[in-house]
Each structure stands twice: as structure tokens, then as C-alpha cells.
Amino acid sequence: MIENFKGTHILHGNQFAKEDLDKVMQVADEFEKGLKNGETYDLMRGKVLAALFFEPSTRTRLSFESAMLRLGGGVISVASAATSSAAKGESIADTALTVSQYADVIVMRHPQIGSAAEAAEVAKIPVINAGDGAGQHPTQALLDVHTIKKEIDKLDGIQVSLVGDLKYGRTVHALVELLSLYDIGLRLVSPASLKMPTDMVSNLKEKGVDVVETENLPEAVAGSDLLYVTRIQKERFSDVAEYEKLKGAYVVDNAMLQKAKEGIVIMHPLPRVDEITTEVDSYKGAAYFRQVRNGVFVRMALLAVVSGLK
Ligand code: NCD
């Protein structure tokens, strides 16, 4: 358990205990209620967030920026590797040391696994991992768990299916770490070549999670309380032909949902390509845009707790 979040780097899904998630979710709820009631915040007035995005992003960067602005703080950002000194060959460590002089919190996305941890080693301020290549994406996992709790009302006792690119998908890599804290049945649904790395699966089993690996999506739909769909990630394939072969592997549409378990909730970290058809957007369990909204509250909470303000 994290006794005091102040100054803590947020790097990996495995760093949290259940109590930590409760804390973040409780602060997120508080901000959500406040904003709904028209409250404005100056908790982070005078503080600066550096958003360093060396890989494409829409939601993660903008929701962090929105969160910081809603807390009364300011934002400086790098929106692509091409426009920063990374393009000149500057190391992650030098970048982190430099940005530590300008900001109070760093949020960083980078194509390399372990990059955020590398920055955290030298940074003088908290570093939040917003995605390190095919590694981890802990803030997405936190907002995902928060969304599950809001949508289903509980975490224990539910059946969850993770669908799609489980090999390279950093959102699911982080999410399973958090889900393993609860009594959850986990189905890992992917094409054989995109299975979750074996060390992660054995780690889950060691923790006592009931894990089933399968390629059968319809069966998962019929037996799950939550379907968490992910994109097949073109940018992670070295062989484009391999991507082309797999890209249409799983598509969730209304026809498939006719056989779904009553009350099924569908989530997706987004962006989607074609793995959930747009007709599903009006399905009552389609929660992915509510999930997007929860991202702002959870990221407000994270910024506040790592700054020692909540
Ligand atoms: C994901 C990511 O970047 O890992 N998006 C996100 O942060 N919400 C998923 C993806 O790119 O497919």
C-alpha cells in the first residue's frame, strides 16, 4: 500500500494495493461531484504539468491537460518527438532533468518499454507513465477500474473478457495487474499470435486469478459481465502483412451482442478502428465514451495525490 502518494511516480499497474485504488477513486468521485455542481478548483494554482508525448495521443494527453487546467494549474507540452530535442538524440534522462526545472509533475508517453521508469530515476518531480511502448499504461487502468465500478457497481465476482491485441496492448497489461487485486474471472480472447505474454499469464495464475485463454469471442460475449475490447496495434508490428492478416480478427457488432449476457458492459480504451462497429454506440452497455469522461476525474485525482494535495 502507498502510505503517502506525495511524490510517488506512477509507473506500473503492479505498484498499487486495493486501498490505493479506493483512495484514487474516492478523490475522483469528489472531483466529479464538485464539477457537476459547478465548483471550480484552484488546488494546483501556480503549479505546472509537463505533458511529454513522444507517441500519438488524443485522450491521454488532452484529459491530463484538461485535468490540470480544471485544478487551476498550468500546462506545458511536447506533442511529438519530432518537435522536441528527442529528434536531436537527447536522452530520456537529460530530458527528464531539464523538464524537472520547468514543471511540478511530468506525464510522459514514449515508444520504449521502461522509458517512464528511466525518467523517474533522475527526475526531481513525480513522473506519471502515460504509456511506455508495449509496456504499461497505469493511469488508463485506474480509470478503467473506476469505470467498471461505476458501471457494474462491483468488482468482485464478475467475469471479464479482454479482447484483441493482448500481446502489445499496454492498457490490458496494466489492467490485469489491477484486476488481480479482486476476485475476478478473466478470459483472455485473442488470435494465437497476439496472446498475452506468458510471464504475465503465469503471474496472474500465481496470484490465484481464474484465467482462461481462448480465441472464441462469441463464447466470451455470452459469458461475460464486461467485454474490454482493444485495437490491433498496427504500429507495433514489424511485418505489415502480419497486421493485415489479423486486423479484422474480432469485430463486436449488434448481431453478436444479441447473444450477450444480460447487462453486459462494453469498454474500450479507444481509439477504435473497426473492432466495435458504430451501431454498438447506442447499445445501453456501451460505456466507452463514459469511460473517456471518467479519465478526467481520475487524472485530476492522480495529479492531486502525487502533489500531496489530497
Ligand atoms: C491506448 C494506448 O495508447 O495505449 N489508448 C489510450 O491511451 N486510451 C490504446 C491504443 O492506442 O490502442
Coordinates of C-alpha atoms and ligand atoms in Angstrom, one line a residue:
M1 CA 0.0 0.0 0.0
I2 CA 1.2 3.5 -0.8
E3 CA 1.2 5.2 2.6
N4 CA 1.6 8.7 1.1
F5 CA 1.1 9.4 -2.5
K6 CA 3.0 12.6 -2.4
G7 CA 6.0 12.5 -4.8
T8 CA 5.1 9.0 -5.9
H9 CA 5.9 8.0 -9.5
I10 CA 3.1 6.3 -11.2
L11 CA 4.8 3.7 -13.4
H12 CA 3.3 0.3 -13.3
G13 CA 0.0 -1.4 -12.6
N14 CA 1.7 -3.7 -10.0
Q15 CA 2.5 -0.8 -7.7
F16 CA -1.0 -0.5 -6.2
A17 CA -2.9 -2.1 -3.4
K18 CA -6.7 -2.2 -3.3
E19 CA -6.6 0.7 -0.7
D20 CA -4.7 2.8 -3.2
L21 CA -7.3 2.3 -5.8
D22 CA -10.0 3.2 -3.3
K23 CA -8.2 6.4 -2.5
V24 CA -7.8 7.5 -6.1
M25 CA -11.4 6.6 -6.9
Q26 CA -12.8 8.4 -3.9
V27 CA -10.9 11.6 -4.8
A28 CA -12.1 11.2 -8.4
D29 CA -15.7 10.9 -7.2
E30 CA -15.2 14.0 -5.2
F31 CA -14.0 16.0 -8.2
E32 CA -16.7 14.6 -10.4
K33 CA -19.4 15.7 -7.9
G34 CA -17.7 19.1 -7.5
L35 CA -17.5 19.8 -11.2
K36 CA -21.1 18.7 -11.6
N37 CA -22.1 21.2 -9.0
G38 CA -20.3 23.9 -10.9
E39 CA -17.4 24.1 -8.5
T40 CA -14.1 25.5 -9.8
Y41 CA -10.7 24.5 -8.2
D42 CA -7.5 26.3 -7.5
L43 CA -5.8 23.4 -5.8
M44 CA -3.0 23.4 -8.2
R45 CA -2.7 27.1 -8.9
G46 CA 0.9 28.1 -9.6
K47 CA 1.8 24.5 -10.4
V48 CA 2.9 23.3 -13.9
L49 CA 2.3 20.0 -15.6
A50 CA 4.7 19.0 -18.3
A51 CA 3.0 16.7 -20.8
L52 CA 5.7 14.9 -22.8
F53 CA 4.2 12.9 -25.6
F54 CA 6.7 11.2 -27.9
E55 CA 3.9 9.0 -29.4
P56 CA 0.5 9.9 -30.7
S57 CA -2.3 10.6 -28.2
T58 CA -5.7 12.2 -28.1
R59 CA -7.4 11.2 -24.9
T60 CA -4.5 10.7 -22.6
R61 CA -2.8 13.9 -23.3
L62 CA -5.9 16.1 -23.5
S63 CA -7.5 14.6 -20.5
F64 CA -4.4 15.1 -18.4
E65 CA -4.2 18.7 -19.7
S66 CA -7.9 19.2 -19.0
A67 CA -7.5 17.7 -15.5
M68 CA -4.6 20.1 -14.7
L69 CA -6.5 23.1 -16.0
R70 CA -9.6 22.1 -14.1
L71 CA -7.5 22.0 -10.9
G72 CA -6.3 25.6 -11.6
G73 CA -2.8 24.6 -12.7
G74 CA -0.9 25.3 -16.0
V75 CA 0.4 23.0 -18.7
I76 CA 3.4 22.9 -21.0
S77 CA 3.7 20.2 -23.5
V78 CA 5.6 18.4 -26.1
A79 CA 3.1 16.8 -28.5
S80 CA 5.5 14.8 -30.7
A81 CA 9.1 13.5 -30.7
A82 CA 9.7 15.4 -34.0
T83 CA 9.3 18.8 -32.4
S84 CA 11.4 18.2 -29.3
S85 CA 15.2 17.6 -28.8
A86 CA 14.4 13.9 -28.7
A87 CA 14.7 14.3 -32.5
K88 CA 18.3 15.5 -32.0
G89 CA 19.1 12.5 -30.0
E90 CA 18.7 13.8 -26.4
S91 CA 18.4 11.0 -23.8
I92 CA 15.3 10.4 -21.7
A93 CA 17.4 11.2 -18.6
D94 CA 18.5 14.6 -19.9
T95 CA 15.0 15.4 -21.0
A96 CA 13.6 14.5 -17.5
L97 CA 16.3 16.5 -15.7
T98 CA 15.6 19.5 -17.9
V99 CA 11.8 19.3 -17.5
S100 CA 12.2 19.0 -13.7
Q101 CA 13.4 22.6 -13.8
Y102 CA 10.3 23.8 -15.5
A103 CA 7.4 21.8 -14.0
D104 CA 6.0 20.1 -10.9
V105 CA 4.7 16.9 -12.5
I106 CA 5.7 15.1 -15.6
V107 CA 3.3 12.9 -17.6
M108 CA 5.2 11.0 -20.3
R109 CA 4.4 8.8 -23.2
H110 CA 7.2 7.2 -25.1
P111 CA 7.6 4.2 -27.5
Q112 CA 10.2 2.4 -25.4
I113 CA 9.3 0.0 -22.6
G114 CA 10.7 1.2 -19.3
S115 CA 11.1 4.8 -20.6
A116 CA 9.0 6.4 -17.8
A117 CA 10.9 4.4 -15.2
E118 CA 14.1 5.7 -16.7
A119 CA 12.8 9.3 -16.5
A120 CA 11.7 8.7 -12.9
E121 CA 15.1 7.6 -11.8
V122 CA 16.6 11.0 -12.4
A123 CA 13.5 13.4 -12.3
K124 CA 13.2 15.7 -9.3
I125 CA 9.4 15.6 -9.6
P126 CA 6.8 12.9 -9.9
V127 CA 6.7 11.1 -13.2
I128 CA 3.4 9.6 -14.5
N129 CA 3.7 6.9 -17.2
A130 CA 1.1 7.6 -19.9
G131 CA 2.2 4.6 -21.9
D132 CA 5.7 3.2 -22.4
G133 CA 5.6 1.3 -25.8
A134 CA 4.0 -2.1 -25.4
G135 CA 4.7 -2.0 -21.6
Q136 CA 2.3 -0.4 -19.2
H137 CA -0.4 2.3 -19.1
P138 CA -1.3 2.5 -15.4
T139 CA -3.5 5.7 -15.5
Q140 CA -5.7 4.1 -18.1
A141 CA -6.0 1.0 -15.9
L142 CA -7.0 3.2 -13.0
L143 CA -9.7 4.9 -15.0
D144 CA -10.8 1.5 -16.3
V145 CA -11.3 0.1 -12.9
H146 CA -13.1 3.2 -11.8
T147 CA -15.4 2.8 -14.8
I148 CA -16.1 -0.8 -14.1
K149 CA -17.0 0.1 -10.5
K150 CA -19.4 2.8 -11.7
E151 CA -20.9 0.7 -14.5
I152 CA -21.3 -2.7 -12.7
D153 CA -21.3 -1.5 -9.1
K154 CA -18.8 -4.1 -8.0
L155 CA -15.6 -5.7 -9.0
D156 CA -15.6 -8.9 -7.0
G157 CA -17.4 -11.8 -8.6
I158 CA -17.5 -10.5 -12.1
Q159 CA -16.5 -12.2 -15.4
V160 CA -14.2 -10.1 -17.5
S161 CA -13.1 -10.7 -21.1
L162 CA -10.2 -8.9 -22.5
V163 CA -10.3 -9.0 -26.3
G164 CA -7.9 -8.2 -29.1
D165 CA -4.2 -7.4 -29.0
L166 CA -3.1 -8.8 -25.7
K167 CA 0.5 -9.1 -26.7
Y168 CA 1.3 -5.5 -27.4
G169 CA -1.6 -3.8 -25.6
R170 CA -0.3 -1.8 -22.7
T171 CA -3.7 -0.9 -21.4
V172 CA -4.5 -4.6 -20.8
H173 CA -1.1 -5.2 -19.4
A174 CA -1.7 -2.6 -16.7
L175 CA -5.4 -3.5 -16.3
V176 CA -4.8 -7.2 -15.4
E177 CA -2.5 -6.1 -12.6
L178 CA -5.3 -4.1 -11.0
L179 CA -8.0 -6.7 -11.7
S180 CA -5.8 -9.3 -10.0
L181 CA -6.5 -7.5 -6.7
Y182 CA -10.1 -8.6 -7.0
D183 CA -11.9 -11.8 -7.2
I184 CA -12.4 -11.7 -10.9
G185 CA -12.8 -14.4 -13.6
L186 CA -10.6 -13.5 -16.6
R187 CA -11.0 -14.6 -20.2
L188 CA -8.1 -13.6 -22.5
V189 CA -9.5 -13.6 -26.0
S190 CA -7.0 -13.1 -28.8
P191 CA -5.7 -14.6 -32.0
A192 CA -2.9 -17.1 -31.2
S193 CA -0.2 -14.7 -32.3
L194 CA -1.4 -11.9 -30.1
K195 CA -1.8 -13.8 -26.9
M196 CA -0.8 -12.1 -23.6
P197 CA 2.9 -12.7 -22.8
T198 CA 3.3 -16.0 -20.9
D199 CA 5.1 -14.4 -18.0
M200 CA 2.1 -12.1 -17.4
V201 CA -0.3 -15.0 -17.6
S202 CA 1.6 -17.2 -15.2
N203 CA 1.9 -14.2 -12.9
L204 CA -1.9 -13.9 -12.8
K205 CA -2.3 -17.6 -12.2
E206 CA 0.2 -17.5 -9.3
K207 CA -1.9 -14.7 -7.8
G208 CA -4.8 -17.0 -7.9
V209 CA -6.7 -15.4 -10.8
D210 CA -9.0 -17.7 -12.6
V211 CA -7.6 -17.2 -16.2
V212 CA -8.8 -18.8 -19.4
E213 CA -7.1 -18.2 -22.8
T214 CA -9.3 -18.6 -25.8
E215 CA -9.8 -17.5 -29.4
N216 CA -13.6 -17.7 -29.2
L217 CA -15.2 -14.3 -29.0
P218 CA -18.9 -15.3 -29.2
E219 CA -18.5 -17.6 -26.2
A220 CA -16.8 -14.8 -24.3
V221 CA -19.6 -12.4 -25.1
A222 CA -22.2 -14.9 -23.9
G223 CA -20.4 -15.5 -20.6
S224 CA -19.1 -12.1 -19.6
D225 CA -20.2 -9.2 -17.4
L226 CA -17.6 -7.0 -19.1
L227 CA -16.1 -7.0 -22.5
Y228 CA -13.0 -4.9 -22.7
V229 CA -12.1 -4.6 -26.4
T230 CA -8.7 -3.3 -27.7
R231 CA -7.4 -2.3 -31.1
I232 CA -4.9 -4.4 -33.0
Q233 CA -2.0 -2.1 -32.9
K234 CA -0.6 -1.6 -36.3
E235 CA 2.4 0.5 -35.1
R236 CA 3.7 -2.4 -33.0
F237 CA 4.0 -4.9 -35.9
S238 CA 7.4 -5.1 -37.8
D239 CA 5.6 -7.1 -40.5
V240 CA 2.7 -5.2 -42.1
A241 CA 1.4 -8.3 -43.8
E242 CA 1.0 -9.9 -40.4
Y243 CA -1.1 -6.9 -39.3
E244 CA -3.2 -7.1 -42.4
K245 CA -3.9 -10.8 -41.6
L246 CA -5.1 -10.1 -38.1
K247 CA -6.8 -6.7 -38.2
G248 CA -10.3 -7.9 -38.7
A249 CA -10.0 -10.8 -36.4
Y250 CA -12.6 -9.6 -33.9
V251 CA -15.5 -7.3 -34.5
V252 CA -18.2 -6.7 -32.0
D253 CA -21.5 -5.7 -33.6
N254 CA -25.1 -5.7 -32.7
A255 CA -25.7 -9.2 -34.1
M256 CA -23.0 -10.6 -31.8
L257 CA -24.5 -8.8 -28.8
Q258 CA -27.8 -10.5 -29.2
K259 CA -26.3 -13.5 -27.5
A260 CA -24.7 -11.4 -24.8
K261 CA -25.1 -11.9 -21.1
E262 CA -27.9 -9.7 -19.7
G263 CA -26.4 -6.3 -18.6
I264 CA -23.1 -6.7 -20.3
V265 CA -20.9 -3.7 -20.3
I266 CA -18.6 -2.9 -23.2
M267 CA -15.4 -0.9 -22.7
H268 CA -12.6 0.1 -25.0
P269 CA -9.6 2.4 -24.2
L270 CA -10.0 3.9 -27.7
P271 CA -9.1 4.8 -30.4
R272 CA -11.1 2.1 -32.1
V273 CA -10.6 1.2 -35.7
D274 CA -13.2 -1.3 -36.7
E275 CA -13.3 -3.7 -33.7
I276 CA -16.6 -2.2 -32.4
T277 CA -19.0 -1.1 -35.1
T278 CA -20.5 2.3 -34.6
E279 CA -24.0 0.8 -34.4
V280 CA -23.0 -0.5 -31.0
D281 CA -22.5 3.0 -29.6
S282 CA -26.2 3.3 -28.8
Y283 CA -26.3 -0.1 -27.0
K284 CA -27.0 0.6 -23.4
G285 CA -24.0 -1.2 -22.1
A286 CA -21.6 0.6 -24.4
A287 CA -19.6 2.5 -21.9
Y288 CA -16.5 3.6 -23.8
F289 CA -17.4 7.3 -24.0
R290 CA -18.4 7.4 -20.3
Q291 CA -15.0 5.7 -19.8
V292 CA -13.4 8.7 -21.6
R293 CA -15.1 11.1 -19.3
N294 CA -14.0 9.2 -16.2
G295 CA -10.5 9.8 -17.4
V296 CA -10.6 13.4 -16.5
F297 CA -11.8 12.8 -12.9
V298 CA -9.3 10.0 -12.3
R299 CA -6.4 12.1 -13.7
M300 CA -7.5 15.1 -11.6
A301 CA -7.3 12.7 -8.6
L302 CA -3.9 11.4 -9.6
L303 CA -2.4 14.9 -10.1
A304 CA -3.8 16.0 -6.7
V305 CA -2.5 12.9 -4.8
V306 CA 1.0 12.8 -6.3
S307 CA 1.3 16.5 -5.4
G308 CA 0.3 15.8 -1.8
L309 CA -2.8 18.0 -2.1
K310 CA -5.4 15.2 -1.4
Ligands
NCD1 C1 -4.4 3.3 -25.9 C2 -2.9 3.5 -25.8 O1 -2.4 4.5 -26.3 O2 -2.2 2.6 -25.3 N1 -5.1 4.5 -25.9 C3 -5.3 5.2 -24.8 O3 -4.4 5.6 -24.2 N2 -6.5 5.4 -24.4 C4 -4.8 2.2 -26.7 C5 -4.4 2.2 -28.2 O4 -3.7 3.0 -28.7 O5 -4.9 1.3 -28.9

